[in-house]
Coordinates of C-alpha atoms in Angstrom, one line a residue:
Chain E
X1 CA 0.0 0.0 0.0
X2 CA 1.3 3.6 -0.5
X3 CA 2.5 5.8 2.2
X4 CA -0.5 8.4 1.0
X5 CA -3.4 7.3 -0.5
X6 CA -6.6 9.9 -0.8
X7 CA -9.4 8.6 -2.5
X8 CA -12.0 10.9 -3.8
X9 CA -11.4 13.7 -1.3
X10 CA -13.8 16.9 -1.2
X11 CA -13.7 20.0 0.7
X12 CA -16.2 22.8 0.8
X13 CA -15.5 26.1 2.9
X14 CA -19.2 27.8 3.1
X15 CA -20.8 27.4 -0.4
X16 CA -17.2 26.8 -2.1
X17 CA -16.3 23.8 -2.9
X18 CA -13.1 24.1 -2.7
X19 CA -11.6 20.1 -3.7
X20 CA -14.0 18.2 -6.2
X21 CA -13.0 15.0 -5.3
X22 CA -8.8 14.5 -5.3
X23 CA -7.8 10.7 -5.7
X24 CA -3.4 10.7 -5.0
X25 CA -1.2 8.0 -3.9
X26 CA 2.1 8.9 -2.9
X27 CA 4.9 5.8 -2.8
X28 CA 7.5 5.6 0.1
X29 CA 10.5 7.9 -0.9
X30 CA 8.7 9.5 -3.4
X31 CA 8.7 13.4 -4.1
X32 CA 5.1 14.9 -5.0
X33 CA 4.7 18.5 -6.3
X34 CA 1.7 20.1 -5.9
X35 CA 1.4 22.8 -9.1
X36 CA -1.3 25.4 -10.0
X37 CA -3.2 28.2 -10.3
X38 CA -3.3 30.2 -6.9
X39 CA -7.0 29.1 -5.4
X40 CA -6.8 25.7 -7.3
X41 CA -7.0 23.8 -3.5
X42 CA -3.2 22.6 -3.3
X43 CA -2.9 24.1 0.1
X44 CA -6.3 23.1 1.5
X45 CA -5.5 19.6 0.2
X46 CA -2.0 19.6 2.1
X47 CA -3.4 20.6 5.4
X48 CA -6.4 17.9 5.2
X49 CA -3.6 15.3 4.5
X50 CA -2.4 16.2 8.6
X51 CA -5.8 17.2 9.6
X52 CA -5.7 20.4 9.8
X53 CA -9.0 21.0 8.1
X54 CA -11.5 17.9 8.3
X55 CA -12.8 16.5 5.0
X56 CA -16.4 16.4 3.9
X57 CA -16.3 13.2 1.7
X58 CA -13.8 10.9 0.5
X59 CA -10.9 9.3 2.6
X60 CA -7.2 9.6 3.2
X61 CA -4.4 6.7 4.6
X62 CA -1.5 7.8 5.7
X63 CA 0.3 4.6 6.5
X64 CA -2.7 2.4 6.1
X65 CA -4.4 4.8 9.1
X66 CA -7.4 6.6 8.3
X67 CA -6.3 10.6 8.9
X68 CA -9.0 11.4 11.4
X69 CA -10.6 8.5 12.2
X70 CA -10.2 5.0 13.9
X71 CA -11.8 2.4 12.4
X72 CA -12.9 -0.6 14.8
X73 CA -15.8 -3.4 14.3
X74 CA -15.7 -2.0 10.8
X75 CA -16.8 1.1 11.5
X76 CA -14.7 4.7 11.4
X77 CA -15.0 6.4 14.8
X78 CA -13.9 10.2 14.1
X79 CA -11.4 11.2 16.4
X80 CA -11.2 13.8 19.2
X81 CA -8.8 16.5 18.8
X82 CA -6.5 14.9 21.9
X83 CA -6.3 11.6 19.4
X84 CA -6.1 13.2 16.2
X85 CA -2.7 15.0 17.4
X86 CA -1.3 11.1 18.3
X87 CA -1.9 10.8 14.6
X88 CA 0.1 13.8 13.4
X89 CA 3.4 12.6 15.1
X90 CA 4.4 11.0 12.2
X91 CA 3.8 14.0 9.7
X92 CA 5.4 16.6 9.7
X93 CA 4.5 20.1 8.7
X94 CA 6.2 23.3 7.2
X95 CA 4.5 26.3 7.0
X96 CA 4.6 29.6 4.4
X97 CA 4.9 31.9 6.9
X98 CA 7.3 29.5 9.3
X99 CA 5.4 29.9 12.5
X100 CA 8.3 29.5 14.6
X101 CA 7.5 30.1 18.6
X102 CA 8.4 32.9 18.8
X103 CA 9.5 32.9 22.6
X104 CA 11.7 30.0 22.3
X105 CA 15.4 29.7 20.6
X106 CA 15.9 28.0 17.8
X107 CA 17.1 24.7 20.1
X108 CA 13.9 25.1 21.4
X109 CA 11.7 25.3 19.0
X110 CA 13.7 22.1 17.7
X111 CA 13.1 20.3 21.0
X112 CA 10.0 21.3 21.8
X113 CA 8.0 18.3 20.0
X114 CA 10.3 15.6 21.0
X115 CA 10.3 16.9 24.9
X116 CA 6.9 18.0 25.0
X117 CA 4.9 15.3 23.0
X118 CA 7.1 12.2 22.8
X119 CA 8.5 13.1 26.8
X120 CA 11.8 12.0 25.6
X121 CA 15.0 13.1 27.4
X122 CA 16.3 16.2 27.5
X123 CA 20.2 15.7 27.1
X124 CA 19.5 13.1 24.3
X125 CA 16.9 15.2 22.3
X126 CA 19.5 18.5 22.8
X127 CA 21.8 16.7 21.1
X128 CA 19.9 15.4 18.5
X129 CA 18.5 18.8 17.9
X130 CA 21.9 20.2 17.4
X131 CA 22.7 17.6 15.1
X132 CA 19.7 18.7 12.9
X133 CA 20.2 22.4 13.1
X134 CA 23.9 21.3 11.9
X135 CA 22.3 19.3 8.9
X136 CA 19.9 22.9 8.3
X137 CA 23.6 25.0 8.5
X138 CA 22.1 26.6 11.4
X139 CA 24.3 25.6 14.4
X140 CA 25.8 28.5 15.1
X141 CA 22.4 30.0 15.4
X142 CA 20.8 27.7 18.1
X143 CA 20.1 30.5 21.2
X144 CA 19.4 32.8 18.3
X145 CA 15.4 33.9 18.8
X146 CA 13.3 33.4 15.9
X147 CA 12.9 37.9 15.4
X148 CA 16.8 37.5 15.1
X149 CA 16.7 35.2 12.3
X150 CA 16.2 35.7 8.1
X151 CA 13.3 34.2 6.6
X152 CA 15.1 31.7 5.0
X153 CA 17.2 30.7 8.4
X154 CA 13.7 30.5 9.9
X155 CA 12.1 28.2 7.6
X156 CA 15.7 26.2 7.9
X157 CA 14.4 26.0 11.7
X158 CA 11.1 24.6 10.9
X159 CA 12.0 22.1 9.0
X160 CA 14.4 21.1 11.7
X161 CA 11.8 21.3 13.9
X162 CA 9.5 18.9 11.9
X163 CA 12.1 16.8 11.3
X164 CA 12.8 16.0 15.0
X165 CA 9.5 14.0 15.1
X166 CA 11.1 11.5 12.9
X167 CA 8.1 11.6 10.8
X168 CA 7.2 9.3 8.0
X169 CA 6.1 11.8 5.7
X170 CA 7.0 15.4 5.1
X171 CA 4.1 17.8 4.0
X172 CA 5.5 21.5 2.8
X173 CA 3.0 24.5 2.3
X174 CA 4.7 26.8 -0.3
X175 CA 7.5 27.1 1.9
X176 CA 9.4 29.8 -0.1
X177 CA 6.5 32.0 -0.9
X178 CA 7.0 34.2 1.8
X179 CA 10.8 34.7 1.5
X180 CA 13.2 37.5 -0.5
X181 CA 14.4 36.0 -3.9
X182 CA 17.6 35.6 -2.7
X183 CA 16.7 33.1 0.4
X184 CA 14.7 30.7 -1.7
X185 CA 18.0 28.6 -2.3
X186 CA 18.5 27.6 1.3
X187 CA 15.7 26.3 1.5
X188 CA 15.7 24.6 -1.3
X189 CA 19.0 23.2 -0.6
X190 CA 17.8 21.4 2.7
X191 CA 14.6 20.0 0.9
X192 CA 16.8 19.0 -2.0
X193 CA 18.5 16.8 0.7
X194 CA 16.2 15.6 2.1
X195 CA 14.6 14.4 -0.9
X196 CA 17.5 12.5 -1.7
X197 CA 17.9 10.7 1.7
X198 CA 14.9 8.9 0.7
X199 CA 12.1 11.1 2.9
X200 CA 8.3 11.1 1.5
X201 CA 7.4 14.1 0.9
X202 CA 4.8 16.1 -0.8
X203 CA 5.3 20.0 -1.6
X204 CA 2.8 23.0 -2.6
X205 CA 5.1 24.9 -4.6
X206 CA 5.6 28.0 -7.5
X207 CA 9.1 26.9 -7.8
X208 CA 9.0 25.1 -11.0
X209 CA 12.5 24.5 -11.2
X210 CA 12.4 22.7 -7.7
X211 CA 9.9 20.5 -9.1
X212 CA 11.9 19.7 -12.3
X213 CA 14.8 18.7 -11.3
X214 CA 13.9 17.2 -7.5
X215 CA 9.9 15.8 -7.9
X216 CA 9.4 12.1 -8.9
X217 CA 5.9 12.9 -10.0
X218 CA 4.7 16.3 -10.3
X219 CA 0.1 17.1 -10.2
X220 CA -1.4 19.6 -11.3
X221 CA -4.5 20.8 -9.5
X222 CA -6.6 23.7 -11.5
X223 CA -10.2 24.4 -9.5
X224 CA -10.3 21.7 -7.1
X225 CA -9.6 18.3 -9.1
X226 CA -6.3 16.9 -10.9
X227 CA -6.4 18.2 -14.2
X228 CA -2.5 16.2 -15.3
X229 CA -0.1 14.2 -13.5
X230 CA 2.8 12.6 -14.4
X231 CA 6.6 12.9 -14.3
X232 CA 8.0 16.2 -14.6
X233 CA 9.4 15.9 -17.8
X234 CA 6.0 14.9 -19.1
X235 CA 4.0 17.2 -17.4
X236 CA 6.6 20.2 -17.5
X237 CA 7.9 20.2 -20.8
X238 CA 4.9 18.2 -22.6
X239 CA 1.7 19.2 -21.2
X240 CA -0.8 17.8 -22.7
X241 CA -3.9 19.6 -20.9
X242 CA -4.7 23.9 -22.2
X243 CA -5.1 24.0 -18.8
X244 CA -1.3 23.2 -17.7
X245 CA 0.2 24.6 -21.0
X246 CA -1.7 28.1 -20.1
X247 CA -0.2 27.9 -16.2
X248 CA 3.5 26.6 -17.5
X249 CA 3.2 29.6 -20.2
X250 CA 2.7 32.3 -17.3
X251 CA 5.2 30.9 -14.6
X252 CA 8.1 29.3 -16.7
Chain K
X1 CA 33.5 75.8 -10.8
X2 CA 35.3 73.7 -8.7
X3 CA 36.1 76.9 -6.7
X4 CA 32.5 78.5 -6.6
X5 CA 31.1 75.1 -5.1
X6 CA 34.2 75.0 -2.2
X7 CA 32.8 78.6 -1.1
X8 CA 28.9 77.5 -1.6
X9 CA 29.5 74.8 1.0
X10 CA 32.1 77.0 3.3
X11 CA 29.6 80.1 3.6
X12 CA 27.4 78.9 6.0
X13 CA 29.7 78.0 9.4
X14 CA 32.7 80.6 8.4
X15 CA 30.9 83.7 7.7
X16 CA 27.3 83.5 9.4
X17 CA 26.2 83.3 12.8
X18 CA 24.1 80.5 13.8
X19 CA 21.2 81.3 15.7
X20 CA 19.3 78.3 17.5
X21 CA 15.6 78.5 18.1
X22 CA 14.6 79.7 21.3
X23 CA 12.1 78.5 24.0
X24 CA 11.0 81.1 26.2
X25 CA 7.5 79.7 26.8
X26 CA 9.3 77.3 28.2
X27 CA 10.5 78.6 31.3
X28 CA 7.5 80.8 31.9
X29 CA 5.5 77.8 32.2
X30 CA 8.1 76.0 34.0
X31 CA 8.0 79.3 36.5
X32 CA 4.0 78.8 36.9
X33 CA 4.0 75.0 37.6
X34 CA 6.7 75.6 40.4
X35 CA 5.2 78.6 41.7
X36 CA 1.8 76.7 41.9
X37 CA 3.6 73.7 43.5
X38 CA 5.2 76.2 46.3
X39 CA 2.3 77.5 47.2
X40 CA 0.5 74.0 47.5
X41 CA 3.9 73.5 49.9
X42 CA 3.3 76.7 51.8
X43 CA -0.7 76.3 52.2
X44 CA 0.1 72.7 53.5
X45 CA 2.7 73.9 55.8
X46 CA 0.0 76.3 57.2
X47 CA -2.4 73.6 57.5
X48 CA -3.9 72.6 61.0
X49 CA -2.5 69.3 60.7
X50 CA -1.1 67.6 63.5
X51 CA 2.1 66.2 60.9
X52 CA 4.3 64.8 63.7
X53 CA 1.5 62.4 64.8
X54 CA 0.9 60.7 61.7
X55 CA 3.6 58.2 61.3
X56 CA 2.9 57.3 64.5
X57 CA -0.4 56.7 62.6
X58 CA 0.9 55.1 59.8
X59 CA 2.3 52.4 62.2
X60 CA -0.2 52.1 64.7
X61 CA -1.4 48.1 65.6
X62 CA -4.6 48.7 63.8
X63 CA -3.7 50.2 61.0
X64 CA -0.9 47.4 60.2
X65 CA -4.2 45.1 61.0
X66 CA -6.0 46.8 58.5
X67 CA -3.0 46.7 55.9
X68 CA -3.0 42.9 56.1
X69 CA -5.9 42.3 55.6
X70 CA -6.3 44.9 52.6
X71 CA -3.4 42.6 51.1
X72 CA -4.8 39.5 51.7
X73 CA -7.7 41.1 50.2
X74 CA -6.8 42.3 47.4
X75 CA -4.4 39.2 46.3
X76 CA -7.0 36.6 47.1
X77 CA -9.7 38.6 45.0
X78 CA -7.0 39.1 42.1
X79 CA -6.3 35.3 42.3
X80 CA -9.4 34.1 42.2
X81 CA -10.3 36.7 39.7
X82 CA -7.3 35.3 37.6
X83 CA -8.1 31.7 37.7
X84 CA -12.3 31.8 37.0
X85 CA -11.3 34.8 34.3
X86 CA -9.3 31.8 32.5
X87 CA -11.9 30.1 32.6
X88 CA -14.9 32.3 31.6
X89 CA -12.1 33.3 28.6
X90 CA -12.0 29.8 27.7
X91 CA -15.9 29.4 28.0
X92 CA -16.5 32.0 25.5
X93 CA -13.9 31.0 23.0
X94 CA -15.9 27.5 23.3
X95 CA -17.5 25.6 20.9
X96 CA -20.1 24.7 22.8
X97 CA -22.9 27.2 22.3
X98 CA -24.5 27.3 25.7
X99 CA -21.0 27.7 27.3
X100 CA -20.4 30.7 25.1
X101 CA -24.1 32.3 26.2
X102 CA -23.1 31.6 29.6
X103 CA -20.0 33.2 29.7
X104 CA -21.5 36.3 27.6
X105 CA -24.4 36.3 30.3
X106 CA -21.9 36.1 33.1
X107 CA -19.2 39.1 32.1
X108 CA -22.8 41.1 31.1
X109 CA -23.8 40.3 35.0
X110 CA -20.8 41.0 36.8
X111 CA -19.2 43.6 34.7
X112 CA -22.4 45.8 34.7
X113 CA -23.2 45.9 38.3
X114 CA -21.2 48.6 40.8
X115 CA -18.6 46.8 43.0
X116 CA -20.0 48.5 46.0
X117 CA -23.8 46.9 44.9
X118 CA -22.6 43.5 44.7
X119 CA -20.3 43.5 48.1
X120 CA -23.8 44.4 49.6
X121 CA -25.5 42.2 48.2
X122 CA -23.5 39.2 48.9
X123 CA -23.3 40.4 52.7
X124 CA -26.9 40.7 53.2
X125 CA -27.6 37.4 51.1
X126 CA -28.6 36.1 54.3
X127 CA -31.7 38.1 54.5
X128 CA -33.1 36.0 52.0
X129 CA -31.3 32.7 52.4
X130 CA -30.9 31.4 55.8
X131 CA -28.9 28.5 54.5
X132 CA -26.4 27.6 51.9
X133 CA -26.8 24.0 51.1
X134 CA -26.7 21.5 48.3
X135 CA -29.1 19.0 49.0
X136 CA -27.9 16.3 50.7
X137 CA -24.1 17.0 50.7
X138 CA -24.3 20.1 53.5
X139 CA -26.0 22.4 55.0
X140 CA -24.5 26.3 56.6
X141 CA -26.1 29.1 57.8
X142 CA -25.9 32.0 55.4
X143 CA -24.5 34.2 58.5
X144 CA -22.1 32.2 59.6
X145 CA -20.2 31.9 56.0
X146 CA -21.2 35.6 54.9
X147 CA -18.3 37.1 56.6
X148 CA -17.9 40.8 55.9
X149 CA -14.5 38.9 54.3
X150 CA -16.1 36.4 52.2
X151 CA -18.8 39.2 50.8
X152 CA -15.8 41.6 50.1
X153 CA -14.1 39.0 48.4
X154 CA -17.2 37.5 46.3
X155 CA -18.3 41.3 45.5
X156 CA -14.6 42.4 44.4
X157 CA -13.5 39.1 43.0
X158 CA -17.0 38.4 41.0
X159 CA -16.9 41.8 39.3
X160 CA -13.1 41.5 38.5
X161 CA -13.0 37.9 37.2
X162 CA -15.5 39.2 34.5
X163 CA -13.2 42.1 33.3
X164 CA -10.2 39.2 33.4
X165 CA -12.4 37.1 31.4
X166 CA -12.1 39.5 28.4
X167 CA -8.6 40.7 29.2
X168 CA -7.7 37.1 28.7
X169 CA -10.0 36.5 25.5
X170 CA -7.9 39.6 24.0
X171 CA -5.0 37.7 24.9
X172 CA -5.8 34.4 23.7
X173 CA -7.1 35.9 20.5
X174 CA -4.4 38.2 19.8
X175 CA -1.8 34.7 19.1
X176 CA -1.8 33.9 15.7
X177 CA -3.9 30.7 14.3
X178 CA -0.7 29.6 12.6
X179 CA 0.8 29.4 16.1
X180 CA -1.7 26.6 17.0
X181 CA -1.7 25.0 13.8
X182 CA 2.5 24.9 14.0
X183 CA 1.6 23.3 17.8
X184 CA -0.9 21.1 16.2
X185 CA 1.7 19.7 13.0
X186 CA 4.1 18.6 15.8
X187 CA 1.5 16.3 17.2
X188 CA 0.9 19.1 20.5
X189 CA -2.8 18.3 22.4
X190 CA -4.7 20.7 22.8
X191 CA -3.9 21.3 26.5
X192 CA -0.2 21.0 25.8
X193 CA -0.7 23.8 23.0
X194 CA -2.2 26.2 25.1
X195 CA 0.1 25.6 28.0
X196 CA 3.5 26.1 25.9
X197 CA 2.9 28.0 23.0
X198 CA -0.5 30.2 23.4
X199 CA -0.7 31.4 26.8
X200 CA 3.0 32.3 26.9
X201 CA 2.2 34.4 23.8
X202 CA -0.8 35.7 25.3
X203 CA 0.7 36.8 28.6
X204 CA 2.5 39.4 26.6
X205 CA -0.8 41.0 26.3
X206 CA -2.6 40.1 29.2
X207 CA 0.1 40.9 31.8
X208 CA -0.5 45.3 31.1
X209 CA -4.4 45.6 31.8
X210 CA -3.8 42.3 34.7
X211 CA -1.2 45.3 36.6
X212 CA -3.3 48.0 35.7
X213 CA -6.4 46.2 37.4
X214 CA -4.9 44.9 40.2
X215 CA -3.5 48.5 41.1
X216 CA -7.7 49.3 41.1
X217 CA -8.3 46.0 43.3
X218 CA -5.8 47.3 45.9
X219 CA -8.2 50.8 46.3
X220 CA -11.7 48.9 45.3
X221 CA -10.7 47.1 49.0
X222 CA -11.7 50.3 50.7
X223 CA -15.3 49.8 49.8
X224 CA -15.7 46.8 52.0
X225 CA -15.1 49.3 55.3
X226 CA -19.0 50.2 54.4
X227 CA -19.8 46.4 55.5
X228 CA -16.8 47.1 58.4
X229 CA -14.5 44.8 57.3
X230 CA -11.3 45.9 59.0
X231 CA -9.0 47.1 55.7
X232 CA -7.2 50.7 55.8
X233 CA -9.6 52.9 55.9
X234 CA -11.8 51.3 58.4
X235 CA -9.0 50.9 60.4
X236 CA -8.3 55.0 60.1
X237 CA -11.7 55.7 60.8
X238 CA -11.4 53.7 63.7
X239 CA -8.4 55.3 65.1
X240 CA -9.7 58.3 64.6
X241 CA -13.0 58.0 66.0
X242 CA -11.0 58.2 69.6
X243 CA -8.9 60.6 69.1
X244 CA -10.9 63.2 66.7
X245 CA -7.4 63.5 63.9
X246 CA -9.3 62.2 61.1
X247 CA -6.9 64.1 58.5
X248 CA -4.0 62.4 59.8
X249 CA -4.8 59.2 60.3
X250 CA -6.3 59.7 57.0
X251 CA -3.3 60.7 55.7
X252 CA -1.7 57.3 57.2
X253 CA -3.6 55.4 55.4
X254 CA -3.5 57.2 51.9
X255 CA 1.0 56.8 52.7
X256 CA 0.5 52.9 52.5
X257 CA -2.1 52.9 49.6
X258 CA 0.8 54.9 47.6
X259 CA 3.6 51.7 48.9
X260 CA 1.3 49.7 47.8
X261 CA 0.9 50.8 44.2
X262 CA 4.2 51.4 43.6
X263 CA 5.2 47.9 45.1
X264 CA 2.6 46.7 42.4
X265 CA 4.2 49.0 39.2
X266 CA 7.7 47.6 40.0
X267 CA 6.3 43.7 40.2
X268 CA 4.3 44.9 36.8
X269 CA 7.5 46.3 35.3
X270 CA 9.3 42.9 35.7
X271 CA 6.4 40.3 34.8
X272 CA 6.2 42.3 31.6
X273 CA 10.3 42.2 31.0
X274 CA 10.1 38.4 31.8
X275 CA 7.0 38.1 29.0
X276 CA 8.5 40.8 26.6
X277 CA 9.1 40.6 23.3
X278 CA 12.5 38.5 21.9

């Protein structure tokens, strides 16, 4: 079974729907990008994948678990929000605009999951924290607050932070919209690695050339519903929807 | 060219005097509000006040009597205050709709009757109910519990708890939704949320108005001396009411009001450097 498997997945916020039934399945190690219009539901999608927004019809597995539910004498029992944050242990999130705690150091805001949800050991999660700030390039910063850091060392922070769950599957919400042209790199850097040391992981992202060269399979969402999906090269350099060729015409 | 610019830029500082603005409004008004302060001085001075008895006064048994229990008081009522306000806040922030209408209902109550109304009320509850009981569990005579203490405390605490209510709904709602949802992605309940990453936030914002209130709890005390419970001023009055120096004692009592508040500003000053901003 695949890591991620959504199966006619629909979303209405009010009167708008805003995902017209979304069937994905994301393979272990592999490297989804999430492409299209601004409005098109890539965002709203990520965040029902972790349960950040509840789903009106269809179903996701992560990890052959229902997201939201626990299914028992074969029925699925929706979960309370105290259960439904066991669940998001294994997935971790990055954010556009960071969302860092802003009252804790970087260390901190590393720590902070493994200490506060997992109650593991201070001394052994310190040092593991370092070690990931060190993989980010941000150990020197680690009693740095998050005001004193750049956008880009910021979102090298949260991804740290996410990381230290261990998680099975990384989900990242346009996590260089919000930063100066110049910072995007870092960023990208650290997910290109990531990417490469095998991690699951699907991105909302503008940043067509990320998705070129680092995505295994790259979907395109226009309105609410998969208009083309497919590898990058097909879908980047031979679209064969208007749709796609009209986006790819305004972004590349 | 060269030349004309060098004496363009030189003009100025070598060859003209530089006058700076004057102020003399300034020290006329500065003249007025001392003069007006020295003759406050001198009208004092000439006052019939007995001066040298009044720090005799301001340490007198009962009056230290009365400043205890205007502390205990006033930090009790804040406490409590405090801790229901949390949890009116978190009643109205609810989703649960009668827990919201009840909160709404309660801060409407408490907020919009006079302190000095409910302290009465609560000390005279025993007019209309000889006994405070839940069926079956106990049974007290409304007199016996209805101290003028526990009415001071209900009628200052009540009112205050419902103005902490909304100071801390400001506070929780003034943290960002993406800090919850950043708490949330790293598997945080929601009690462990609120306790590390939202109230912490909030405190920056609730701490301010908290000081500012409690500074109005340490005077509000002085209305339970109408139901005679033994806090400064009651303890003035009765010092005075033997020996006739009602200014001084007076007096006495306004000198450890003043302690009092600034004691309060300089804890306020801290608790808002320890939640400060990064």
């Amino acid at each position: 079974m695949a890591l991620v498997e959504a199966v006619g997945v629909r979303k209405s916020f009010g009167h708008t729907e805003v995902l017209k039934g979304i069937d994905l399945e994301v393979e272990r190690g592999e490297v989804v990008c999430l492409l299209g219009p601004s409005g098109a539901g890539k965002s709203t999608f990520l965040r029902c994948v972790n349960h950040l927004e509840t789903i009106d019809a269809g179903r996701i597995w992560v990890d052959g678990v229902p997201v939201g539910f626990r299914s028992a004498n074969g029925k699925l029992y929706e979960l309370r929000e105290r259960e439904a944050a066991h669940q998001r242990r294994d997935v971790g999130m990055v954010f556009q605009r960071f969302n860092l705690f802003p009252h804790r150091t970087a260390l901190e805001n590393v720590m902070e999951g493994p200490v506060q949800v997992l109650g593991r050991d201070r001394a052994e999660v310190r040092a593991e924290a370092l070690a990931l700030l060190e993989r980010v390039g941000l150990a020197e910063k680690a009693s740095s607050y998050p005001a004193q850091l750049s956008g880009g060392q910021q979102q090298r922070v949260a991804i740290a932070r996410a990381l230290a769950m261990k998680p099975k599957l990384m989900l990242f919400d346009e996590p260089t919209s919000a930063l100066d042209p110049e910072l995007v790199g870092e960023v990208l850097d650290v997910m290109t690695s990531l990417a490469r040391e095998g991690m699951t992981m699907i991105v909302v992202t503008h940043e067509i050339g990320f998705a070129r060269s680092v995505a295994d399979r790259v979907v395109f969402l226009v309105d609410g519903a998969v208009v083309e999906t497919g590898s990058p090269a097909d879908v980047l350099d031979n679209p064969r929807q208007p749709r796609t060729r009209q986006f790819l015409a305004k972004v590349l | 060219m060269a030349s004309d610019l060098r004496t363009a830029e030189e003009a100025p500082s070598s060859e003209l005097v530089v006058v700076p603005l004057r102020h003399p409004w300034r020290w006329v008004s500065g003249a007025v509000i001392l003069l007006v302060i020295a003759g406050l001085g001198w009208a004092m001075s000439g006052a019939a006040i007995q001066w040298e008895d009044v720090p005799g006064f301001f340490t007198h048994p009962v009056m230290l009597e009365g400043l205890l229990n205007t502390i205990v008081l006033a930090v009790a009522a804040q406490g409590g205050a405090i801790l229901l306000g949390v949890v009116i806040a978190l009643m109205r922030l609810s989703a649960n709709p009668v827990a919201r209408w009840f909160a709404v209902g309660y801060i409407w109550l408490f907020r919009g009757l006079p302190v000095l109304l409910q302290i009465l009320i609560w000390f005279n509850l025993a007019l209309v109910f000889q006994n405070i009981s839940i069926p079956m569990l106990f049974s007290v005579p409304t007199n016996v519990v209805m101290t003028a203490f526990v009415a001071a405390l209900l009628g200052l605490g009540l009112n205050e708890s419902a103005y902490m209510a909304e100071i801390v709904r400001a506070g929780l709602s003034s943290v960002d939704s993406g800090q919850t949802e950043a708490a949330k992605s790293i598997g945080m309940t929601p009690f462990t949320t609120l306790r590390r990453v939202v109230l912490p936030q909030a405190m920056r914002v609730i701490i301010p108005p908290t000081g500012n209130n409690f500074i109005n709890m340490i005077k509000g005390t002085s209305m339970a001396s109408v139901i005679a419970f033994l806090e400064l001023i009651h303890a003035a009055n009765n010092i005075s009411s033997r020996n006739l120096e009602i200014m001084e004692t007076l007096f006495a009592a306004a000198a450890w009001y003043l302690v009092m508040v600034s004691l309060a500003s300089i804890g306020q000053h801290y608790l808002e450097r320890a939640y400060g901003p990064r």
